[in-house]
Tab-separated table of C-alpha atoms and ligand atoms in Angstrom:
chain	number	residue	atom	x	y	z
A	1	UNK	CA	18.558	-45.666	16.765
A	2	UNK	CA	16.570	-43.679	14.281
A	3	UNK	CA	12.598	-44.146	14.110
A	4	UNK	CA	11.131	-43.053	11.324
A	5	UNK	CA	7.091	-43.189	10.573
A	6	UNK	CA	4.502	-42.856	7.849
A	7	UNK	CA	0.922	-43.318	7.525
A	8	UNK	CA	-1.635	-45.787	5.659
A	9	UNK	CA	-3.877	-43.921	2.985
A	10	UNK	CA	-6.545	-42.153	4.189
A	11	UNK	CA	-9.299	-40.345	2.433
A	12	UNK	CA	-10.415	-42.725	-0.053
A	13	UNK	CA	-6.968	-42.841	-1.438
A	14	UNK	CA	-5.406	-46.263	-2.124
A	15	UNK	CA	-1.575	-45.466	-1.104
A	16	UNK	CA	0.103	-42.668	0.973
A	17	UNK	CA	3.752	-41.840	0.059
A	18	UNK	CA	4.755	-41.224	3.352
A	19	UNK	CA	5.478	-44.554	4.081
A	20	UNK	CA	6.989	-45.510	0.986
A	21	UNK	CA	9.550	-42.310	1.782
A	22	UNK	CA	9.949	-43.460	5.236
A	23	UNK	CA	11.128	-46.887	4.146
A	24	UNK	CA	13.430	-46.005	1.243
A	25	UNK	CA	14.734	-43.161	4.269
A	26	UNK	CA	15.703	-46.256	6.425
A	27	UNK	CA	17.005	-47.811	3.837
A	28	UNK	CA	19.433	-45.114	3.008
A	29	UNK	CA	20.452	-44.648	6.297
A	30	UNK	CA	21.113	-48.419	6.921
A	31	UNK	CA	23.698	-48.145	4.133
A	32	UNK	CA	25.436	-45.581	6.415
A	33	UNK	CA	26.483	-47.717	9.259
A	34	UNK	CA	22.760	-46.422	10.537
A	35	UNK	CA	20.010	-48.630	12.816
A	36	UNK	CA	16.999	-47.566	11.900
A	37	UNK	CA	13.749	-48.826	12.068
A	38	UNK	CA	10.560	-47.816	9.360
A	39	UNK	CA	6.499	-48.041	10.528
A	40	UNK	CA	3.223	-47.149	9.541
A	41	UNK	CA	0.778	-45.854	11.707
A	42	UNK	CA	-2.825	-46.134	11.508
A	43	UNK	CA	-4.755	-42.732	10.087
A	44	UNK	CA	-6.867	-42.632	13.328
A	45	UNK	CA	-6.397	-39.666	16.380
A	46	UNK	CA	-6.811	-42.653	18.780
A	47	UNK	CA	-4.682	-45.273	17.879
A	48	UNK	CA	-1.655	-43.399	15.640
A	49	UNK	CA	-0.600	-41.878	18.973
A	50	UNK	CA	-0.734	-45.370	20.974
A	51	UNK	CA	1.217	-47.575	18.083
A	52	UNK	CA	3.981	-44.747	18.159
A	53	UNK	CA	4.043	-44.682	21.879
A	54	UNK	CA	4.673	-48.283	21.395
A	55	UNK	CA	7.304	-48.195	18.965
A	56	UNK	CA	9.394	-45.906	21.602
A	57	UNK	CA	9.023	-47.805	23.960
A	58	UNK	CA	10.651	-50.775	22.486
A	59	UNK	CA	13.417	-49.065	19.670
A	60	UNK	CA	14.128	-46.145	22.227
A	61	UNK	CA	15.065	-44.067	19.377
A	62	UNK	CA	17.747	-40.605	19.936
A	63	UNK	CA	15.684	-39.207	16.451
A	64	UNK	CA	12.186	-39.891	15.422
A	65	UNK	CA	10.656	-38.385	12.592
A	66	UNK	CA	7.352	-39.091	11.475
A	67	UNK	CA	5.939	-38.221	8.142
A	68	UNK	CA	2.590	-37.675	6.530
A	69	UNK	CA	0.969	-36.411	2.869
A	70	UNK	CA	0.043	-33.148	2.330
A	71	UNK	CA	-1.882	-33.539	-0.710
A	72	UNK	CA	-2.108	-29.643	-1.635
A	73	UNK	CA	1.789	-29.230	-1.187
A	74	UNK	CA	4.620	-28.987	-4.117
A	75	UNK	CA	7.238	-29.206	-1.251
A	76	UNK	CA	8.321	-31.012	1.444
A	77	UNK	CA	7.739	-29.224	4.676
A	78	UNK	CA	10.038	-29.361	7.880
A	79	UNK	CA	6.962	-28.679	10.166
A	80	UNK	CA	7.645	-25.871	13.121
A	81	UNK	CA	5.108	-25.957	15.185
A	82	UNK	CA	2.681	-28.940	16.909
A	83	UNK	CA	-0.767	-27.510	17.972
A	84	UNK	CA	-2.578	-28.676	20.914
A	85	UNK	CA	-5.977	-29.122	19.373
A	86	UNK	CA	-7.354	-31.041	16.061
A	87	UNK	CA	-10.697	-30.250	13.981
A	88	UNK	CA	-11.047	-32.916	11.635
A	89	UNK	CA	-12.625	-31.876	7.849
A	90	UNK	CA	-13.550	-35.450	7.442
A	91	UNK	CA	-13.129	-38.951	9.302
A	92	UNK	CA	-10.324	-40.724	10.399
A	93	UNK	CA	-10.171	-44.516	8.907
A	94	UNK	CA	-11.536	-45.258	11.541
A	95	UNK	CA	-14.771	-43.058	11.733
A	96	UNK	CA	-13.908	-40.585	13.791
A	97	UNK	CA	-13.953	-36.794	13.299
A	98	UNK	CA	-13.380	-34.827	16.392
A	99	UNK	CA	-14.156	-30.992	15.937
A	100	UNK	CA	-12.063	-28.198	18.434
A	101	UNK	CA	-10.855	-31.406	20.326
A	102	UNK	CA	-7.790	-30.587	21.957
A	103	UNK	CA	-4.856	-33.564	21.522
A	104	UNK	CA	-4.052	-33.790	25.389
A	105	UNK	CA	-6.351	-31.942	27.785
A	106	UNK	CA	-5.095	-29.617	30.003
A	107	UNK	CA	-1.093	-29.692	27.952
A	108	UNK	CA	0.642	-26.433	26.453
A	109	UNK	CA	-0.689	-25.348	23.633
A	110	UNK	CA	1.893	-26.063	21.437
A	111	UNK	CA	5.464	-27.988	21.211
A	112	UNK	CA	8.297	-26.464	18.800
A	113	UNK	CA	9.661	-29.526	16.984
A	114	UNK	CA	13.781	-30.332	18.434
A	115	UNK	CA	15.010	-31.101	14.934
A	116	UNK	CA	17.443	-29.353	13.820
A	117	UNK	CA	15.304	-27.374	11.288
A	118	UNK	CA	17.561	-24.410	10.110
A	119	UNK	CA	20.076	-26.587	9.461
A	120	UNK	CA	18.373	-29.017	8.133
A	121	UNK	CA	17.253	-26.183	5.643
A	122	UNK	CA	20.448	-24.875	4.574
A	123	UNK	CA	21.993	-27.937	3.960
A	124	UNK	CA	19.315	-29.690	1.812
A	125	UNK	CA	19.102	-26.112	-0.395
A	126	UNK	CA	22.756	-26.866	-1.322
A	127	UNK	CA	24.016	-29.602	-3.549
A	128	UNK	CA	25.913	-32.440	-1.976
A	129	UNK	CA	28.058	-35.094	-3.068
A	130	UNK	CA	25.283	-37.499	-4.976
A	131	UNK	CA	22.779	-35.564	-4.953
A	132	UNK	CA	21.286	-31.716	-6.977
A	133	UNK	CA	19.921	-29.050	-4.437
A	134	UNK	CA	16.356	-30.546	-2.422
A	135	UNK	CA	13.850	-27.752	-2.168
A	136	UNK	CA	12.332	-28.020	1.412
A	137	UNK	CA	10.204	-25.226	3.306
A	138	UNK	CA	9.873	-24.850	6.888
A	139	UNK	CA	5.873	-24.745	7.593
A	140	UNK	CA	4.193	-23.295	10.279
A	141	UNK	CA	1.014	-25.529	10.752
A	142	UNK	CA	0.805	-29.384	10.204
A	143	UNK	CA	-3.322	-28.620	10.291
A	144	UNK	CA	-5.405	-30.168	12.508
A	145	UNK	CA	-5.482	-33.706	11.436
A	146	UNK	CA	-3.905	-36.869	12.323
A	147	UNK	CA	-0.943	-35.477	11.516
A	148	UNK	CA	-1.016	-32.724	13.800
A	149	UNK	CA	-2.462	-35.679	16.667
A	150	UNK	CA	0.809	-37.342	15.948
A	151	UNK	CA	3.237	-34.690	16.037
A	152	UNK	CA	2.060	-33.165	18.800
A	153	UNK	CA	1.415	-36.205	20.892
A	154	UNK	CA	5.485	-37.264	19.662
A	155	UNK	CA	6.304	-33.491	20.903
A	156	UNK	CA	4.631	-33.924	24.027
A	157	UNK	CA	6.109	-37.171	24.841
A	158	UNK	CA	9.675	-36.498	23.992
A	159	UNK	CA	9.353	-32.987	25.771
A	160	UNK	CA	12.057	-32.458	28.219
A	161	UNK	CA	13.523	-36.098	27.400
A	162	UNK	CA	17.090	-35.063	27.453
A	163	UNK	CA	19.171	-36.249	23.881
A	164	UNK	CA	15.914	-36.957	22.120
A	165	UNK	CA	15.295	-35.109	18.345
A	166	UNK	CA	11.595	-35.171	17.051
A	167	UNK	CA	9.702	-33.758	14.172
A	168	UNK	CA	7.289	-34.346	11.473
A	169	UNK	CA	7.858	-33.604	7.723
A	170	UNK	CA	4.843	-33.145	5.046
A	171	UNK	CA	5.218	-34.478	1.933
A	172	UNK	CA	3.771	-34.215	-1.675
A	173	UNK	CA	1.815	-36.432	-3.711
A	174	UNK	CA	5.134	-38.010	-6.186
A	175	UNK	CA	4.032	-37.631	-9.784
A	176	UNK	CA	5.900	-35.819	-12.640
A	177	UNK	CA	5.037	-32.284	-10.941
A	178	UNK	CA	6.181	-33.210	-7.820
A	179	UNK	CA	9.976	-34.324	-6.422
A	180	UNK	CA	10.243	-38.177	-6.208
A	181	UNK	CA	10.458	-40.777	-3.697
A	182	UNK	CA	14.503	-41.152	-3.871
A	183	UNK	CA	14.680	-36.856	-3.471
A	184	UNK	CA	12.241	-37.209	-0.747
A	185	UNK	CA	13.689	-39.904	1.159
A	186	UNK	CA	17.457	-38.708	0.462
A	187	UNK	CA	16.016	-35.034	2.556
A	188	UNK	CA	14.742	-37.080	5.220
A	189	UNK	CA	17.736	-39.389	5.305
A	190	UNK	CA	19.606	-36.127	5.355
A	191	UNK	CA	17.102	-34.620	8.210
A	192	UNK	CA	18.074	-37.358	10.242
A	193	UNK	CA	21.767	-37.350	9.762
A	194	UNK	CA	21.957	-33.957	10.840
A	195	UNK	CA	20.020	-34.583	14.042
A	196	UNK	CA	21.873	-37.172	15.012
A	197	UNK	CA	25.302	-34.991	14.191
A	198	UNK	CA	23.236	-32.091	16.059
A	199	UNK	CA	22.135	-33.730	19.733
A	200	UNK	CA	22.791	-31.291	21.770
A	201	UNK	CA	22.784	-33.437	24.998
A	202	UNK	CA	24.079	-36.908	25.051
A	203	UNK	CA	21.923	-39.319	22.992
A	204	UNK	CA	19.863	-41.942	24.906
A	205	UNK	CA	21.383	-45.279	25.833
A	206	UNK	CA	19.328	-48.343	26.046
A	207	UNK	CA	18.267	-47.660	29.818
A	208	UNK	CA	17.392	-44.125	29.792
A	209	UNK	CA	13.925	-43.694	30.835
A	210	UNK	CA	11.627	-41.511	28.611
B	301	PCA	N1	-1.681	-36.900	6.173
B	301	PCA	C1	-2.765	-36.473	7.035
B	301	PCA	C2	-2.950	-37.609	8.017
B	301	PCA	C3	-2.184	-38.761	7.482
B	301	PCA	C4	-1.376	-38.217	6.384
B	301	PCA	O1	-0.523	-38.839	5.739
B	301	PCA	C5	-2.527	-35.113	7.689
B	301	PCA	O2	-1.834	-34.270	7.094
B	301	PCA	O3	-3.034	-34.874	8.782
């Protein structure tokens, strides 16, 4: 089982493509044989974490990926590193803005994501059957907003969970400038794939406990 996630607008903004990707992801795996299952978390440090908790607990996924917009990127980026703190530059949606907050008092300060990033890299840079060559970075901060909350809270509770992938991807805005919803969701279809292919350990079975 593959859980992927995206996120509600936020900012004033009246859509966020990171859902839209995550659901035309799902539906590309589905049409590989895949189950998958596509959500949308709240913009908000308390409750994102909470929902996606919840959504483990009852898909018990072997890959999750979550995405979310970054606004000021051209690229997608494969996001290294989860940070153990959040400063928010303005409120969540739900009026919140925490400043040098950390995301789980007293954790590590930071969780590598288990995706299979390098590869993931390589592979989307070349063209496949289908499909040109995707242009994908790997990044070294997802910031210190709700995305960072989520990733790190997804690192944190996946850490050590044996057969489990996680990671987050940023995406662009979609307009002529920018690569569109079917590139973007083929990479994270692709993203996924590759995890899946790439489990290192055995990959969960319905009873494992997380
Ligand atoms: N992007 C924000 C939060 C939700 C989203 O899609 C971020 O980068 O933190």
């Amino acid at each position: 089982m593959i859980l992927l996630t995206g996120f509600e607008p936020f900012g004033g903004d009246d859509f966020n493509p990171s859902f839209a990707i995550a659901r035309q992801a799902a539906h590309i795996l589905r049409g590989q044989g895949l189950e998958v299952h596509a959500a949308e978390l709240p913009c908000a440090f308390a409750a994102a974490p909470t929902v996606l908790d919840h959504l483990i607990e009852s898909h018990r996924p072997s890959v999750v990926i979550s995405l979310g917009l970054a606004a000021g990127r051209t690229t997608m980026g494969l996001e290294k590193v989860a940070i153990n703190h959040i400063d928010a530059r303005i409120a969540d949606n739900a009026g919140y803005q925490p400043i040098d907050r950390p995301v789980v008092a007293g954790a590590p300060a930071a969780y590598f994501a288990t995706l299979p990033l390098k590869a993931a890299l390589q592979a989307l840079r070349e063209p496949a059957p289908g499909r040109d060559a995707i242009e994908v970075n790997i990044s070294y901060s997802a910031g210190s907003f709700v995305c960072n909350q989520v990733f790190y809270a997804l690192m944190h509770r996946t850490a050590g969970v044996p057969g489990i992938r996680a990671g987050f991807i940023h995406v662009p805005w979609m307009d002529a400038t920018h690569p569109g919803l079917e590139e973007m969701a083929t990479a994270v279809a692709a993203v996924a794939q590759l995890a899946l292919d790439n489990a290192a350990e055995p990959l969960l079975s319905a009873g494992t406990e997380y």
